[in-house]
PDB file of C-alpha atoms and ligand atoms in Angstrom:
ATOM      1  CA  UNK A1312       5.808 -15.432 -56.916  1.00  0.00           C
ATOM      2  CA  UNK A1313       7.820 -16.145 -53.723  1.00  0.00           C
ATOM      3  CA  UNK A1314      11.814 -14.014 -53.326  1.00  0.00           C
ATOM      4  CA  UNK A1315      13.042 -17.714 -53.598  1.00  0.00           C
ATOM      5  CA  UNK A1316      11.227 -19.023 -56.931  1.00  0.00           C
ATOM      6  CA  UNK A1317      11.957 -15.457 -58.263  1.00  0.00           C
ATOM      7  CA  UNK A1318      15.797 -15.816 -57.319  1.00  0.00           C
ATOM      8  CA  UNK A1319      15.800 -19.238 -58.763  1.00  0.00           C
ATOM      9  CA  UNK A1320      14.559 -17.649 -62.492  1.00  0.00           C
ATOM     10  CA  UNK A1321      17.313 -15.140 -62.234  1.00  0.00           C
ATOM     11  CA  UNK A1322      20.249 -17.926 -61.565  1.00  0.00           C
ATOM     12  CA  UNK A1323      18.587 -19.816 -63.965  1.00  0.00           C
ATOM     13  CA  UNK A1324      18.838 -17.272 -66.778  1.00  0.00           C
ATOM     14  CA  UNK A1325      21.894 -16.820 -65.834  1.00  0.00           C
ATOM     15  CA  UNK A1326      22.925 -19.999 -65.843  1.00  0.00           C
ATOM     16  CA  UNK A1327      25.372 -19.453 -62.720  1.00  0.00           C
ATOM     17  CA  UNK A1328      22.730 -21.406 -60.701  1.00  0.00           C
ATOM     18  CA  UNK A1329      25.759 -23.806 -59.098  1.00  0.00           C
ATOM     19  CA  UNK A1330      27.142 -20.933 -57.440  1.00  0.00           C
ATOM     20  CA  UNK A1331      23.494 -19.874 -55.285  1.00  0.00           C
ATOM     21  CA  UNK A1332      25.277 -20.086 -52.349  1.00  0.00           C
ATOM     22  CA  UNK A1333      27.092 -16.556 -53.076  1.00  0.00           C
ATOM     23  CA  UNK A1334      25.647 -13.182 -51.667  1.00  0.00           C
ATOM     24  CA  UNK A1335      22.470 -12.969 -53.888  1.00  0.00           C
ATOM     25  CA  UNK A1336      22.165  -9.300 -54.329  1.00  0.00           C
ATOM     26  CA  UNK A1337      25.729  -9.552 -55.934  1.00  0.00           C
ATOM     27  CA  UNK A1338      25.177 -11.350 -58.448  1.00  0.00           C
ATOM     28  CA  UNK A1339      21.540 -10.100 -58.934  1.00  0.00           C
ATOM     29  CA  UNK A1340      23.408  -6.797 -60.611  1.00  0.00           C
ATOM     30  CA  UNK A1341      25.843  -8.874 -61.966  1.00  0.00           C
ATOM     31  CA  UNK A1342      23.397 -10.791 -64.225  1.00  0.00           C
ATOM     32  CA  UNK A1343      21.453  -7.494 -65.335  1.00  0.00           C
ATOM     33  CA  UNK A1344      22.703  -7.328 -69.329  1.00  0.00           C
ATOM     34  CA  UNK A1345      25.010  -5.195 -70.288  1.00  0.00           C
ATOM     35  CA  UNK A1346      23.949  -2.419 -72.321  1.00  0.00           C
ATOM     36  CA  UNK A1347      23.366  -3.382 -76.336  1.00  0.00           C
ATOM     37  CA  UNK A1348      26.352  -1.797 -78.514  1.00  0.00           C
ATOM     38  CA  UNK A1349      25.366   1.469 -80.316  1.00  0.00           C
ATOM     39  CA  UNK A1350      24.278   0.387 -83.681  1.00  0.00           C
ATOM     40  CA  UNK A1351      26.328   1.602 -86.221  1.00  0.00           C
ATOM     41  CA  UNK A1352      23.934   1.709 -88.942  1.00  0.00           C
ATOM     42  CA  UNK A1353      20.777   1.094 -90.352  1.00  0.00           C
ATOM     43  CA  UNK A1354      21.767  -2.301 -91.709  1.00  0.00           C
ATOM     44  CA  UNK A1355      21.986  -5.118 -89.010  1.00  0.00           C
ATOM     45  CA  UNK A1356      23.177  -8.817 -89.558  1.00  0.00           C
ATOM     46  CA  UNK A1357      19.763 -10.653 -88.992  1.00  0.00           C
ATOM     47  CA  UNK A1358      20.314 -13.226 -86.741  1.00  0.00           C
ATOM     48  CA  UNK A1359      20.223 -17.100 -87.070  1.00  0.00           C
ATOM     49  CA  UNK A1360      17.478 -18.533 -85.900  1.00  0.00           C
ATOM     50  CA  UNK A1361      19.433 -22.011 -85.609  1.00  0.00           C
ATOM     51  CA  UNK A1362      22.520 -23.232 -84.142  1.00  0.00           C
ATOM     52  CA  UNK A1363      25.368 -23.177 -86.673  1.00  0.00           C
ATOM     53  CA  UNK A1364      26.063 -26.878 -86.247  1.00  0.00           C
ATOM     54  CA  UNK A1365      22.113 -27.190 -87.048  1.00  0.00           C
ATOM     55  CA  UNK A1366      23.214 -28.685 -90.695  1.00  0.00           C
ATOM     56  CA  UNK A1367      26.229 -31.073 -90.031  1.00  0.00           C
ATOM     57  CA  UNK A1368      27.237 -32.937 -91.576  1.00  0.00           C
ATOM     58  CA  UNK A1369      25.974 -31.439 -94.909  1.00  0.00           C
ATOM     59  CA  UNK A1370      27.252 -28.062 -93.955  1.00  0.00           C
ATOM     60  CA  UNK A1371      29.721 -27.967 -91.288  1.00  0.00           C
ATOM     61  CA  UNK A1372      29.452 -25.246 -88.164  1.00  0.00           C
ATOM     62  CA  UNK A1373      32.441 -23.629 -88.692  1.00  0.00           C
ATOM     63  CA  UNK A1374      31.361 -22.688 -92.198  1.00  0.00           C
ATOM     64  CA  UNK A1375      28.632 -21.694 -91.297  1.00  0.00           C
ATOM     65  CA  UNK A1376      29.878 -19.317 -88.258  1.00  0.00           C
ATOM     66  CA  UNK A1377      32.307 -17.689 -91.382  1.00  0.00           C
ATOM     67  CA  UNK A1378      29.607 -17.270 -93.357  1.00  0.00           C
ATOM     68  CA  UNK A1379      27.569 -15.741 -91.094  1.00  0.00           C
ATOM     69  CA  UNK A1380      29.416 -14.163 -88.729  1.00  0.00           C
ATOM     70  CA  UNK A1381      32.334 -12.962 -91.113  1.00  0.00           C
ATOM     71  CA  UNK A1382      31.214 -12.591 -94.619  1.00  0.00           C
ATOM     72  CA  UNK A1383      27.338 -11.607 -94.165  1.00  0.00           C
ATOM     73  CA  UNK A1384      28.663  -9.180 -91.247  1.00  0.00           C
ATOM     74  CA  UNK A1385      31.319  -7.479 -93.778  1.00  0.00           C
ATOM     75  CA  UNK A1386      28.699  -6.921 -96.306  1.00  0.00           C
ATOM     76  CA  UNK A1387      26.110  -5.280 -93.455  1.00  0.00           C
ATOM     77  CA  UNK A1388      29.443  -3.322 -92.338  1.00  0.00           C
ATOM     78  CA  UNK A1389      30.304  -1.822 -95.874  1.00  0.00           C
ATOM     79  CA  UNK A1390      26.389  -0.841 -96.090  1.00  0.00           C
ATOM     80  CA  UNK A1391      26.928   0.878 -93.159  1.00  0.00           C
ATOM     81  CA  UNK A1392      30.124   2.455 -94.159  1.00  0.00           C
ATOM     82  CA  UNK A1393      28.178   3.658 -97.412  1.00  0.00           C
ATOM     83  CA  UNK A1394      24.789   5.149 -95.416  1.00  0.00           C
ATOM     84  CA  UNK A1395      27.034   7.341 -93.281  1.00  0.00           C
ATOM     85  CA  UNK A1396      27.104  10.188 -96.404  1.00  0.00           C
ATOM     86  CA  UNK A1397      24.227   8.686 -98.369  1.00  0.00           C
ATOM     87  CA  UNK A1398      21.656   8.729 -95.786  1.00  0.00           C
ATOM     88  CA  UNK A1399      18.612   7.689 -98.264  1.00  0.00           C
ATOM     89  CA  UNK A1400      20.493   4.153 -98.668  1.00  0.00           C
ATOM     90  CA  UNK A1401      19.455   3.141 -95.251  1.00  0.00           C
ATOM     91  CA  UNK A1402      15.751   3.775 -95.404  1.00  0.00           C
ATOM     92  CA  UNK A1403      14.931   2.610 -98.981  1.00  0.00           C
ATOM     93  CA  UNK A1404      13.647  -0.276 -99.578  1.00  0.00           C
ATOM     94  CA  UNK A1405      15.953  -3.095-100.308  1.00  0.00           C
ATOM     95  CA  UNK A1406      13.837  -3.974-103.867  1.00  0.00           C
ATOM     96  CA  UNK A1407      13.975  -0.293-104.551  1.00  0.00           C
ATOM     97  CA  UNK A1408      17.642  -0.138-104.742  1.00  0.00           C
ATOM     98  CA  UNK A1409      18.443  -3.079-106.348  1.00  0.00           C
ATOM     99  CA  UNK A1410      15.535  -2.455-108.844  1.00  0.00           C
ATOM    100  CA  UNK A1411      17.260   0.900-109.755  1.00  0.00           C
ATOM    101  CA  UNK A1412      20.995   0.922-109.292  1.00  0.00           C
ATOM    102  CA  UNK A1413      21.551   3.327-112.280  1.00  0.00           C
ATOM    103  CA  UNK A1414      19.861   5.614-109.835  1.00  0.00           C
ATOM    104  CA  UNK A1415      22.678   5.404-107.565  1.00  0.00           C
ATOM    105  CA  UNK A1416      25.900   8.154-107.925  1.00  0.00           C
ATOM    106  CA  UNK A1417      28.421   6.580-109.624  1.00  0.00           C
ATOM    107  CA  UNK A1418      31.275   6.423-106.216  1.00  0.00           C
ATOM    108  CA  UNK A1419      28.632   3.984-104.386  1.00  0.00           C
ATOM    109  CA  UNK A1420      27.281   2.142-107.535  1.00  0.00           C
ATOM    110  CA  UNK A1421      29.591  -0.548-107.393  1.00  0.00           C
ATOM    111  CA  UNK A1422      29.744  -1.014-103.815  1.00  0.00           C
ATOM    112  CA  UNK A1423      25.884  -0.562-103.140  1.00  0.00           C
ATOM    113  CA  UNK A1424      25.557  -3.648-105.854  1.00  0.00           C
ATOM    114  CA  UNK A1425      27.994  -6.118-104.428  1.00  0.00           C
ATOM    115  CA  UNK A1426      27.043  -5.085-100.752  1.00  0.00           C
ATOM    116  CA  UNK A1427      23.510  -4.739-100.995  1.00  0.00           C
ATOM    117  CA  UNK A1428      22.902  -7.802-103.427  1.00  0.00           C
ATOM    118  CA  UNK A1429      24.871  -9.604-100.587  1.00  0.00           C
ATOM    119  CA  UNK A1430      22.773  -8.634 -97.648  1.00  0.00           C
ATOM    120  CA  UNK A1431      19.676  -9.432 -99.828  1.00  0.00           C
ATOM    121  CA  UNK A1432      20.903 -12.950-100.933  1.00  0.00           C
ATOM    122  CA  UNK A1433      21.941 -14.102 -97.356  1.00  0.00           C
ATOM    123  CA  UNK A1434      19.368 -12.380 -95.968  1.00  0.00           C
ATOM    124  CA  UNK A1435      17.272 -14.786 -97.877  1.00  0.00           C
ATOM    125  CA  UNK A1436      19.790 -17.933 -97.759  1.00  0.00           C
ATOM    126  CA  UNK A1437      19.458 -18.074 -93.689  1.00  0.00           C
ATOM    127  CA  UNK A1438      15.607 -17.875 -94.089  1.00  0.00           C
ATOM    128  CA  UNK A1439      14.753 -20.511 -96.269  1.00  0.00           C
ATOM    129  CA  UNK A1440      17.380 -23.244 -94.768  1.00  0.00           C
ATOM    130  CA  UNK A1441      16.257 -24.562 -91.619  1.00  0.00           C
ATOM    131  CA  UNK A1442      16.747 -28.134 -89.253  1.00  0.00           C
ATOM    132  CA  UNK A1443      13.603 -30.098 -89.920  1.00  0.00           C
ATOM    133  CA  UNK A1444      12.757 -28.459 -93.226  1.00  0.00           C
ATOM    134  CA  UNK A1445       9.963 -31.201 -94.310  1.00  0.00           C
ATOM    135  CA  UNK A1446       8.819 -31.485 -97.962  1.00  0.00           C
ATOM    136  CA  UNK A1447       7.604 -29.119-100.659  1.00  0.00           C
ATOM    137  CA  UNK A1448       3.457 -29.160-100.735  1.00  0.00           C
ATOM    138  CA  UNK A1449       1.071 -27.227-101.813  1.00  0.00           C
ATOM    139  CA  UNK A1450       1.200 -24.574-104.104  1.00  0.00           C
ATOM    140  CA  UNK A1451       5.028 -24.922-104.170  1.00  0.00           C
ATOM    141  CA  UNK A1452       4.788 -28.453-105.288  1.00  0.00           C
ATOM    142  CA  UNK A1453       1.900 -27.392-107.821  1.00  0.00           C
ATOM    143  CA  UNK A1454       4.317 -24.727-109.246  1.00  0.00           C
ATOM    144  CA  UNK A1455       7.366 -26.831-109.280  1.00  0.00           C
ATOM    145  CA  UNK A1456       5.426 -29.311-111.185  1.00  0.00           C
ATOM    146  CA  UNK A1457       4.255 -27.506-113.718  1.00  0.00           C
ATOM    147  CA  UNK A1458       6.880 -24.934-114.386  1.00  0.00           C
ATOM    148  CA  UNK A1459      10.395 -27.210-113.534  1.00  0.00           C
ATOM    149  CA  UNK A1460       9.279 -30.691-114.540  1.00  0.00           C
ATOM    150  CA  UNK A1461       8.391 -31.990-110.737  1.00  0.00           C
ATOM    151  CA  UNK A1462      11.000 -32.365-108.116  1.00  0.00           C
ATOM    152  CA  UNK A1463      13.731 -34.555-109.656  1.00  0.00           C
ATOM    153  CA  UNK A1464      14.000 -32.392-112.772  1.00  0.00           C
ATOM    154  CA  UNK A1465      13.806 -29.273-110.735  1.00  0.00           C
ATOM    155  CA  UNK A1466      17.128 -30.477-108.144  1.00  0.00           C
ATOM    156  CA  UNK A1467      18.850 -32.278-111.206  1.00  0.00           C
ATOM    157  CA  UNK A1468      18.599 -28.743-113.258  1.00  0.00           C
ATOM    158  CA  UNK A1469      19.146 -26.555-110.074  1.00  0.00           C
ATOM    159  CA  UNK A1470      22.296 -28.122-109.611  1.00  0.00           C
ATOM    160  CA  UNK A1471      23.554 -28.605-112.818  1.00  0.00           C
ATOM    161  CA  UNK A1472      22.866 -24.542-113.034  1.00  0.00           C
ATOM    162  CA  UNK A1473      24.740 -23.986-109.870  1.00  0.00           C
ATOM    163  CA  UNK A1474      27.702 -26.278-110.987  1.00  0.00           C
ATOM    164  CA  UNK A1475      27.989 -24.230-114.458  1.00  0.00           C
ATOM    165  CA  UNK A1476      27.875 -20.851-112.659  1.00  0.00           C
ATOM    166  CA  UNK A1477      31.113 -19.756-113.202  1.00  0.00           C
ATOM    167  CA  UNK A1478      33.802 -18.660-110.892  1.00  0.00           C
ATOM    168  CA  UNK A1479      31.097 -16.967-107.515  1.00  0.00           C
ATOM    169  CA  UNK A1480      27.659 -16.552-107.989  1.00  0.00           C
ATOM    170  CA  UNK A1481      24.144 -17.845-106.819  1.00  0.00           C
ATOM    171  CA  UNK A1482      21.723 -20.090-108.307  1.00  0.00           C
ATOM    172  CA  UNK A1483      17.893 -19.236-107.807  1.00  0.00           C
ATOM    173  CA  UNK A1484      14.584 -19.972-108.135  1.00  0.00           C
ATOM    174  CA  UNK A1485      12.711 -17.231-109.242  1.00  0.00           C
ATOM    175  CA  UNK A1486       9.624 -16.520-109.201  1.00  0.00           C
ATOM    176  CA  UNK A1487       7.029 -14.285-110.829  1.00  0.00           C
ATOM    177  CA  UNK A1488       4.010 -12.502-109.590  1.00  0.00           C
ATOM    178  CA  UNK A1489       1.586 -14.804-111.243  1.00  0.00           C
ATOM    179  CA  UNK A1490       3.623 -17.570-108.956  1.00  0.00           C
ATOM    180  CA  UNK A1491       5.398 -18.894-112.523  1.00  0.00           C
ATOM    181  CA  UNK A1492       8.895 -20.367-111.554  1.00  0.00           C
ATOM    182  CA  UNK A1493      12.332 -20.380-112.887  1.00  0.00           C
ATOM    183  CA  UNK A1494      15.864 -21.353-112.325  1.00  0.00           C
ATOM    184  CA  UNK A1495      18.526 -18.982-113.000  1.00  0.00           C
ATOM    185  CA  UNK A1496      21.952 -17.796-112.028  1.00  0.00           C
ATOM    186  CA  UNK A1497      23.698 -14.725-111.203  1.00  0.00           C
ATOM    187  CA  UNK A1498      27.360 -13.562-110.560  1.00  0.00           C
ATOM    188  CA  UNK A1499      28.603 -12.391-107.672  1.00  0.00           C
ATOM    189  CA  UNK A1500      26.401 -11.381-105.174  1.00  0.00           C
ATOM    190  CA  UNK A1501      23.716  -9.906-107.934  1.00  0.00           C
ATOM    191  CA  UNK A1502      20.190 -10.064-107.077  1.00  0.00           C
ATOM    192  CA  UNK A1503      17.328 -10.911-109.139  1.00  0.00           C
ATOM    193  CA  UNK A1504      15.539  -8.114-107.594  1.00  0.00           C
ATOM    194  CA  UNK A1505      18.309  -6.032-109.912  1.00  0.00           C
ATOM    195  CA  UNK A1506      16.082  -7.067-112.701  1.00  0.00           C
ATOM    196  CA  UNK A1507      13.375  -6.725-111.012  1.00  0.00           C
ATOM    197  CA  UNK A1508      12.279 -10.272-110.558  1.00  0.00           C
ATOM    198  CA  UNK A1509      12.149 -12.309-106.523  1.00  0.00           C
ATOM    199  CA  UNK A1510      14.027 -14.881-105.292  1.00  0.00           C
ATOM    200  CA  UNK A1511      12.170 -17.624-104.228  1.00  0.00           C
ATOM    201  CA  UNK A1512      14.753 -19.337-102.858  1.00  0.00           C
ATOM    202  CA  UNK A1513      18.801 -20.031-103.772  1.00  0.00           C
ATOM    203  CA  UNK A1514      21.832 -21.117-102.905  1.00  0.00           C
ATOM    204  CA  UNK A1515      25.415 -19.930-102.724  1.00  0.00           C
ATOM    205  CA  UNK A1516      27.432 -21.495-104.592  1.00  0.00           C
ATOM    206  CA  UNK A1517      30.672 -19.119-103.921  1.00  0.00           C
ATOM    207  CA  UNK A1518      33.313 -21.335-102.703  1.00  0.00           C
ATOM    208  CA  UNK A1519      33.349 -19.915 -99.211  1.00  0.00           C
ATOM    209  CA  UNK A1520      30.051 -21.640 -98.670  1.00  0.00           C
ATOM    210  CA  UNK A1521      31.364 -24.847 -98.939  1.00  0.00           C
ATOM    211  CA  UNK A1522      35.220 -24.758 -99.453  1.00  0.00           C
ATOM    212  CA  UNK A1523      35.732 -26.283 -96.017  1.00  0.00           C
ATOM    213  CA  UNK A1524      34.388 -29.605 -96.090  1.00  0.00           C
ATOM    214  CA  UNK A1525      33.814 -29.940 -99.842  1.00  0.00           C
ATOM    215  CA  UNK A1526      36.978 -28.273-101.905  1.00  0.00           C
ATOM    216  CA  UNK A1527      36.669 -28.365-105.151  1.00  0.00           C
ATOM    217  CA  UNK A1528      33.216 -30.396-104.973  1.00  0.00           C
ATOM    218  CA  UNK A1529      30.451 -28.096-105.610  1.00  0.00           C
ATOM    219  CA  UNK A1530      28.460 -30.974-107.181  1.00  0.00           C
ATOM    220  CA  UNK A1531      28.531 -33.043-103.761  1.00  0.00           C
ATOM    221  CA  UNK A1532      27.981 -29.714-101.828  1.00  0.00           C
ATOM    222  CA  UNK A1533      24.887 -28.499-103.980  1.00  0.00           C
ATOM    223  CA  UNK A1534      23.219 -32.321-103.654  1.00  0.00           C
ATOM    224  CA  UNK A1535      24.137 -32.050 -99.779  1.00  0.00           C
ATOM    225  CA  UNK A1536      22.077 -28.343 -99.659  1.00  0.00           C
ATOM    226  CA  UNK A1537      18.928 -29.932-100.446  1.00  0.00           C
ATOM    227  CA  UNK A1538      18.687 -31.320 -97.038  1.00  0.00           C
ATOM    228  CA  UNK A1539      19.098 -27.923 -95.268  1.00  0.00           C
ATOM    229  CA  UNK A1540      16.019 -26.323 -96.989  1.00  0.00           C
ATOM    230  CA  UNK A1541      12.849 -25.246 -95.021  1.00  0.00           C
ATOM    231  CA  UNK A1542       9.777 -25.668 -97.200  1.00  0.00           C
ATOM    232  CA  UNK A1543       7.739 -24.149 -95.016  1.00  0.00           C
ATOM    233  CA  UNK A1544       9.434 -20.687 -95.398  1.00  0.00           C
ATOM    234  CA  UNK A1545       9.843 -21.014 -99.013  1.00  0.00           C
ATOM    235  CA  UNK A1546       5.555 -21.872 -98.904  1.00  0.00           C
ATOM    236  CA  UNK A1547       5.714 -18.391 -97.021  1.00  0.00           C
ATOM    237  CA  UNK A1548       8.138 -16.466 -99.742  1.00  0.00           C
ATOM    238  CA  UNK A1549       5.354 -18.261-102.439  1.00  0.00           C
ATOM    239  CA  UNK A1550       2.624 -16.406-101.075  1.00  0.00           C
ATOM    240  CA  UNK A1551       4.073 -13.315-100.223  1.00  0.00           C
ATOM    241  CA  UNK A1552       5.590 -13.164-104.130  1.00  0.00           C
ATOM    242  CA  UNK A1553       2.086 -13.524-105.063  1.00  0.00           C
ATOM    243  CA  UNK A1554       0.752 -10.989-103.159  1.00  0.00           C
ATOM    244  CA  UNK A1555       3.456  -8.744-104.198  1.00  0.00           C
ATOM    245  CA  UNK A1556       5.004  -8.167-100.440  1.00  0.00           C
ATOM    246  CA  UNK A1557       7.862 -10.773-101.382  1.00  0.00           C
ATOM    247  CA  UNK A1558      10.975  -8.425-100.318  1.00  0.00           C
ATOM    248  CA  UNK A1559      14.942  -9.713 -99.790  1.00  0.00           C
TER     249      UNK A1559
HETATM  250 MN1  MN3 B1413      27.952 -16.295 -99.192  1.00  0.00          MN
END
């Protein structure tokens, strides 16, 4: 590679190409990245893998930036809080805390469950929405089919579960080992790994997911969701539940 072509890359990835013309070795240093924050924890905030205006107008970018940013963050921040005197918290397994919170000393209990259940549910909410999600096939569709009564049943009764859902609170699909499905609901930020079962896939149906745009319209907001949702990664979270690797 030439010095040019090779100076070219590094204004490029800089993006401060316009301004070449400036002493090269200058801004050379300047570009080299700044060194990554100590991490405070074991817990990180997985990151997006799509722009947060990647589902407007269904869900708008701001809300999406909270949600993220703000209210996934604060859970991965009280986790963190929590690991600094209870060590084992941040290299368990996420399914073998929530699958034995009885285990857990009564002064974290209650914070491990609301915290924890959180990073597990958005952990899996940001995986299984996606631009360009395509249609359910395969297996999926097989298993929706035979256990929810085929698509239109499935989003009529998925909604109609996340509409009753009281006050905040998730609806899911769950599924079993042997791949059998179900819809169900949880309060809070309550897993069904707590019972021991997988999320397959669910949506949040707290008000700060949709507040913004929607109000007091979680019907219109939970019909809206189904055009977020990446098939694909749920066809993934199928297979791996039936092969008994499905985690959060
Ligand atoms: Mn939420």
């Amino acid at each position: 590679m030439s010095s040019m072509s090779r100076r070219q890359l590094m204004f490029a990835a800089t993006g401060i190409a316009a301004v070449a013309a400036a002493p090269r070795l200058v801004f050379a240093q300047a570009a080299a990245p700044a060194p990554a924050a100590a991490p405070t924890g074991p817990f990180t905030l997985p990151p997006l893998t799509y722009p947060t205006n990647a589902f407007e107008p269904h869900i708008d970018a701001k809300t999406m930036e909270i949600h993220h940013d703000k209210h996934h963050a604060a859970y991965v921040a009280n986790l963190n809080n929590v690991a600094k005197t209870n060590a084992q918290l941040g290299t368990a397994k996420i399914e073998d805390v929530l699958g034995n919170l009885n285990a857990l000393d009564d002064s974290i209990k209650f914070t491990v469950r609301n915290n924890l259940g959180g990073h597990a549910n958005h952990t899996m909410f940001w995986q299984i929405m996606g631009p360009n999600g395509g249609k359910p096939e395969g297996e999926v569709l097989a298993a929706i089919d035979r256990d929810l009564g085929g698509m239109e049943k499935f989003q009529n009764d998925f909604n109609a579960a996340g509409g009753r859902q009281f006050g905040s609170g998730w609806v899911f699909v769950t599924v079993a080992k042997d791949g059998k499905l179900a819809i169900e609901t949880r309060p809070n930020q309550d897993n069904p790994m707590m019972d021991g079962k997988r999320a397959l896939m669910g949506n949040d149906v707290w008000e700060h997911a949709y507040y913004l745009n929607y109000q007091n319209r979680r019907a219109d907001y939970l019909k809206a969701w189904w055009n977020t949702v990446n098939w694909a990664k749920i066809a993934e979270r199928y297979a791996a539940a039936k092969a008994g690797t499905l985690g959060a």
